[in-house]
PDB file of C-alpha atoms in Angstrom:
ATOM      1  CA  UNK A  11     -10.159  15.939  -3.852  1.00 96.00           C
ATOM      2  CA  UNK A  12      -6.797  16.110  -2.850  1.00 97.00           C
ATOM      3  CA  UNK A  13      -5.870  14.688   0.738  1.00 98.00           C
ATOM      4  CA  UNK A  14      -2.295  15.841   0.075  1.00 98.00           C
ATOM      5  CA  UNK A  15       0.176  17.686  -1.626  1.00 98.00           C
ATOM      6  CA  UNK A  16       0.312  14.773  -4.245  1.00 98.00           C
ATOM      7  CA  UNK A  17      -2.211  11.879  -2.971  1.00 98.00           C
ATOM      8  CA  UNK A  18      -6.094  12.613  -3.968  1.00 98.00           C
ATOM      9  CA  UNK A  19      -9.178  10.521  -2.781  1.00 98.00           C
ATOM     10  CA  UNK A  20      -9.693   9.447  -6.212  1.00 97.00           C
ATOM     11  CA  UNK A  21      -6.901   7.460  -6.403  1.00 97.00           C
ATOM     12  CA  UNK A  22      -6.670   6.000  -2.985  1.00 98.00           C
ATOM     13  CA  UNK A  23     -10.431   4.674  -3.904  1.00 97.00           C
ATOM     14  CA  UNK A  24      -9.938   3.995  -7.749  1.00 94.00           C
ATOM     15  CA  UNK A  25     -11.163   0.259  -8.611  1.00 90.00           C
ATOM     16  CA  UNK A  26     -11.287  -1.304 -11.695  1.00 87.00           C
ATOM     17  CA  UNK A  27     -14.862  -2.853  -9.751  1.00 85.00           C
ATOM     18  CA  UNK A  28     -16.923  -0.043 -10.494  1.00 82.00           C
ATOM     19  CA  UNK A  29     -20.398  -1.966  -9.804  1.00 90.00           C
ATOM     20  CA  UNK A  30     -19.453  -1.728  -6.228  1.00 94.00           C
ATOM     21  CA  UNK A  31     -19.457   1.751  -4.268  1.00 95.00           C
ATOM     22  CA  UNK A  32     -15.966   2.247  -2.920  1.00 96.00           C
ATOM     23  CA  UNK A  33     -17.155   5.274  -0.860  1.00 97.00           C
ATOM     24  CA  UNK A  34     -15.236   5.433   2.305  1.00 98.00           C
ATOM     25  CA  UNK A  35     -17.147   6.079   5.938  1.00 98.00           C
ATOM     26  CA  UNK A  36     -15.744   8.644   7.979  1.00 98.00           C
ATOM     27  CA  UNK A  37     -13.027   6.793   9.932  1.00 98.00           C
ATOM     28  CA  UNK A  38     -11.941   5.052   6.615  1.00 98.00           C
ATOM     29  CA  UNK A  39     -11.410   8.767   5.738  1.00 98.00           C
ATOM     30  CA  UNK A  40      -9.618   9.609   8.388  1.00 98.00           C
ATOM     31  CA  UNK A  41      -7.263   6.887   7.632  1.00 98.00           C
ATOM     32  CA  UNK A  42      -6.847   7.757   4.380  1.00 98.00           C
ATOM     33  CA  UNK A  43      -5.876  11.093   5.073  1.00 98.00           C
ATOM     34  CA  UNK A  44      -3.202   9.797   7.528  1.00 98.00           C
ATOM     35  CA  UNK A  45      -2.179   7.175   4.870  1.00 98.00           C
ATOM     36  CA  UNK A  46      -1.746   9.835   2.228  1.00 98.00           C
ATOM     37  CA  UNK A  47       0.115  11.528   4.556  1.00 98.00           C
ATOM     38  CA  UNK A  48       2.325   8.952   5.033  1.00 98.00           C
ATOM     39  CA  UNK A  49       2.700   8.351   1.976  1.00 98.00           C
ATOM     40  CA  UNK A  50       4.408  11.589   1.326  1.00 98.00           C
ATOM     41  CA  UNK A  51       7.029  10.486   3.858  1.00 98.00           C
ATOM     42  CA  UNK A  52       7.454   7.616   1.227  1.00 98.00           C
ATOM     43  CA  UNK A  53       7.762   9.923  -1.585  1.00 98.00           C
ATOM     44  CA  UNK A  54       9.908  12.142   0.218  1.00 98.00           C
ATOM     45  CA  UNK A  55      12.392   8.555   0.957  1.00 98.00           C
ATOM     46  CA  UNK A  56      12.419   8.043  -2.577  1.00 98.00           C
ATOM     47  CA  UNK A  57      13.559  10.967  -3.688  1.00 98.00           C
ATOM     48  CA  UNK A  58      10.474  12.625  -5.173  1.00 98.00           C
ATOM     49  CA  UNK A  59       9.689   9.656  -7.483  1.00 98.00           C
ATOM     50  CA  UNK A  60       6.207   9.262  -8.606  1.00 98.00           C
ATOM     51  CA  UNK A  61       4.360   6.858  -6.331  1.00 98.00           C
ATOM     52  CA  UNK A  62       1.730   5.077  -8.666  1.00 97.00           C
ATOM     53  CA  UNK A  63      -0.780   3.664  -6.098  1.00 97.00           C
ATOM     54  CA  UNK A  64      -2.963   0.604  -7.549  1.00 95.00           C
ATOM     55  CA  UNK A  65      -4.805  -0.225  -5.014  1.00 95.00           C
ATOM     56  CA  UNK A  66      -6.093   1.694  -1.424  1.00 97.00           C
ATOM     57  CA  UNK A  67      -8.978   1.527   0.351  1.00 98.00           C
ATOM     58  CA  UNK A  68     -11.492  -1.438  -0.720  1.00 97.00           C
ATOM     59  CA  UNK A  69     -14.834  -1.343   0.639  1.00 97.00           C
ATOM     60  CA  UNK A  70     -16.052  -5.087   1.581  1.00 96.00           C
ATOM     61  CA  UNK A  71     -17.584  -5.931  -2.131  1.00 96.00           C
ATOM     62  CA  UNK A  72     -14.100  -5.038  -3.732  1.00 96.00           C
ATOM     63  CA  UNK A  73     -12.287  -6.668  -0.995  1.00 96.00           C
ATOM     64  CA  UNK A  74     -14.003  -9.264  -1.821  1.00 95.00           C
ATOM     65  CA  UNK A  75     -14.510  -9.486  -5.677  1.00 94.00           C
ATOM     66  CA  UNK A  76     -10.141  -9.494  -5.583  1.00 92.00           C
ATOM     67  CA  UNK A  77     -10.095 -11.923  -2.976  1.00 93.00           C
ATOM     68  CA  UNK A  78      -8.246 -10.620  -0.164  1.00 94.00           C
ATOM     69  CA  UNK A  79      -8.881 -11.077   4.042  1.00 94.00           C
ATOM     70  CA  UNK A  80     -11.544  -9.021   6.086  1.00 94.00           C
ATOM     71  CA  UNK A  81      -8.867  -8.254   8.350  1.00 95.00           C
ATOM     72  CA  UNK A  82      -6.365  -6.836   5.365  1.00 96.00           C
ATOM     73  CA  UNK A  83      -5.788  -2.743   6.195  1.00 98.00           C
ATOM     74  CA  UNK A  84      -7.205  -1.621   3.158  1.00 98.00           C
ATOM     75  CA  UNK A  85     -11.211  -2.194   4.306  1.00 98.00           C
ATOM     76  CA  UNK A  86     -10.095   0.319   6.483  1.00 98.00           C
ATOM     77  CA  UNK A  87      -8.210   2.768   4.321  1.00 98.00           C
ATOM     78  CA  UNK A  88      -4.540   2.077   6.218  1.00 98.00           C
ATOM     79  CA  UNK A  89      -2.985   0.308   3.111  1.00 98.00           C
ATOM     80  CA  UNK A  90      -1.682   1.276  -0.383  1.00 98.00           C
ATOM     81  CA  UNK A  91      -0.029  -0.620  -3.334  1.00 97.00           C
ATOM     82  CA  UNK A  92       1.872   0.619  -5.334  1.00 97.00           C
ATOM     83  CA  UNK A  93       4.774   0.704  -7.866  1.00 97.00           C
ATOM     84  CA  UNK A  94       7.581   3.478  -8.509  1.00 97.00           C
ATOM     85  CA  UNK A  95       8.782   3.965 -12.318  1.00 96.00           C
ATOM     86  CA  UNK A  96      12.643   2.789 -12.348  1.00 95.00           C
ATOM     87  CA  UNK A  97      12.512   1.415  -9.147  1.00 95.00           C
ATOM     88  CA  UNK A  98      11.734  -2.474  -8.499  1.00 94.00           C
ATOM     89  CA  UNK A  99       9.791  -3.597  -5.416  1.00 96.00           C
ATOM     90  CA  UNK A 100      13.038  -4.866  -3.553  1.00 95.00           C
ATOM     91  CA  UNK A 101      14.440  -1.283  -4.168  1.00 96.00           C
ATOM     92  CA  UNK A 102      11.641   0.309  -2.528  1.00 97.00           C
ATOM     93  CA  UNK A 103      11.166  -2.103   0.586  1.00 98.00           C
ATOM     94  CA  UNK A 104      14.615  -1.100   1.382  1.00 98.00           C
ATOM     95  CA  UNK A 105      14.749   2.727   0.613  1.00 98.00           C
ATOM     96  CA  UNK A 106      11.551   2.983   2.569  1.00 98.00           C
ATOM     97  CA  UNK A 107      13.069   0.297   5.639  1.00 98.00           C
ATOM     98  CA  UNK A 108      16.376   2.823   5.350  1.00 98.00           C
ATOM     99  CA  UNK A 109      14.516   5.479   5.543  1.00 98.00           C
ATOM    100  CA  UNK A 110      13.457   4.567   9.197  1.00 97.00           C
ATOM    101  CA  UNK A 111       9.745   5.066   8.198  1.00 98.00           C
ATOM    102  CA  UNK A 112       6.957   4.219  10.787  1.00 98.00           C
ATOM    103  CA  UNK A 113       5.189   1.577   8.671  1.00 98.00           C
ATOM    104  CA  UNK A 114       3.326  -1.065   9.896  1.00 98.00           C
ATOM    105  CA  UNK A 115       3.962  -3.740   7.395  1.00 98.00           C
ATOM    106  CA  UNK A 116       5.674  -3.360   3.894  1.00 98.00           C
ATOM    107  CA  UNK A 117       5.422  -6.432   1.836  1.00 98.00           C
ATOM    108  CA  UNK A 118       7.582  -6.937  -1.806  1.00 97.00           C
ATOM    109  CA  UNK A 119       4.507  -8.378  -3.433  1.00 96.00           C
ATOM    110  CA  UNK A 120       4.454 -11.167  -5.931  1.00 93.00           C
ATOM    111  CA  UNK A 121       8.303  -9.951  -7.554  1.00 87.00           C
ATOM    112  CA  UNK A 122      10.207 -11.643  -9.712  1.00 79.00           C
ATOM    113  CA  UNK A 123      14.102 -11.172  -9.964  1.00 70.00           C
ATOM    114  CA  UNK A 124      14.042 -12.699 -13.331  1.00 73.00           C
ATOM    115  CA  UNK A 125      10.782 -11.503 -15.252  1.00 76.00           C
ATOM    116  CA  UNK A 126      10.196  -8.271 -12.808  1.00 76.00           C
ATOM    117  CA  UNK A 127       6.682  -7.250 -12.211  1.00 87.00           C
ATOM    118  CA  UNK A 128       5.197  -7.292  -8.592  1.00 95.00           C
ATOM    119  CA  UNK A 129       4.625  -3.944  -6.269  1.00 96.00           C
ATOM    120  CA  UNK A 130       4.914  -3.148  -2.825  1.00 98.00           C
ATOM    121  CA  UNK A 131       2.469  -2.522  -0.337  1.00 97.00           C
ATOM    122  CA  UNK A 132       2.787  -0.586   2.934  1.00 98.00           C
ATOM    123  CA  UNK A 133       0.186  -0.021   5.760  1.00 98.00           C
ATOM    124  CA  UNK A 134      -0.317   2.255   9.019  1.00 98.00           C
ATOM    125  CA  UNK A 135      -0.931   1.667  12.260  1.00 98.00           C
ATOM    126  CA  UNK A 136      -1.049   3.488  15.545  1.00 97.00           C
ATOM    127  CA  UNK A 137       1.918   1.156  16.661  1.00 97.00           C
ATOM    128  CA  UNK A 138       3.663   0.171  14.076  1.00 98.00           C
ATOM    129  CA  UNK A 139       5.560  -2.940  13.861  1.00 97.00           C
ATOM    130  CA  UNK A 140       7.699  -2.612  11.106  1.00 97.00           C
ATOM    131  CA  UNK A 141       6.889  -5.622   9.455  1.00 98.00           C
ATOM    132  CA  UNK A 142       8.582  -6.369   6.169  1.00 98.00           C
ATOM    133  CA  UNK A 143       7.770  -9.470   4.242  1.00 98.00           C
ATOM    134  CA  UNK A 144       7.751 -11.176   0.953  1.00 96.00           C
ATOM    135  CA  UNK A 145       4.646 -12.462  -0.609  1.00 95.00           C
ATOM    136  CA  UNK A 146       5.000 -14.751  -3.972  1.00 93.00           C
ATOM    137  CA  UNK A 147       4.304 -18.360  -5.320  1.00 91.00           C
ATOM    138  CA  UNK A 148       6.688 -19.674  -2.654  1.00 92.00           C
ATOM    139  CA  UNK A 149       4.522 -18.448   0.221  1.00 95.00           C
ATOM    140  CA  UNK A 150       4.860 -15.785   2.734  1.00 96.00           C
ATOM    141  CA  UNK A 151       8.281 -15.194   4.560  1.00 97.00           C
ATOM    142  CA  UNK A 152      10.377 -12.268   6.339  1.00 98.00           C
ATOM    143  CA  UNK A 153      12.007  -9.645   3.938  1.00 97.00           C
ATOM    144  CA  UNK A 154      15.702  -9.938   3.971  1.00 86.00           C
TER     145      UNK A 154
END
């Protein structure tokens, strides 16, 4: 079902957890919907470059079979990650922080200048705060 031009349900719910039902309630689809849509603001900032989401919303079981917060954004379907082909997760934190986008945090996840990898997660809020941080071995700190 798509929620967008280019953003469907399937893969905003997609987990590799499949013993758990990742079905979202109705305001969890309501977020997603805005999500998606702001996600095509981010795919409009990057030029049309395929946005390859890995992770959205995450019921409570898959929230907690990958070991993240009950207060993370996606058990509520306001958070993506994601990676763009050709582009690495610095590159995207700062199109998307360029772009003037109304995210509430974006985070360059777990990247590695050296041996690459990592993604970048954004989330939504009503009032955003622009957050941007870095996430990796060395602990959490602003995005600069």
């Amino acid at each position: 079902m798509n929620l967008t031009e280019h953003f469907t349900l399937e893969e905003l719910t997609a987990t590799s957890h499949r013993q758990f039902d990742n079905t979202p309630n109705d305001a969890e689809m309501a977020n997603l919907v805005l999500l998606a849509e702001f996600l095509e603001q981010v795919k409009a900032a990057l030029d049309g470059k395929p946005v390859m989401i890995s992770s959205g919303f995450r019921c409570k079981a898959v929230n907690d079979s990958v070991g993240s917060r009950d207060s993370s954004q996606h058990r509520i379907g306001a958070a993506a990650d994601f990676k763009v082909p050709g582009m690495t997760p610095d590159q995207v934190v700062r199109t998307i922080i360029e772009a003037d986008l109304p995210f509430d945090q974006i985070i360059r996840e777990f990247s590695d200048p050296v041996n690459g990898g990592g993604w970048t997660h954004v989330s939504i809020a009503d009032k955003p705060r622009r957050q941007a941080l870095i996430i990796d071995k060395q602990g959490t700190r602003p995005f600069a």
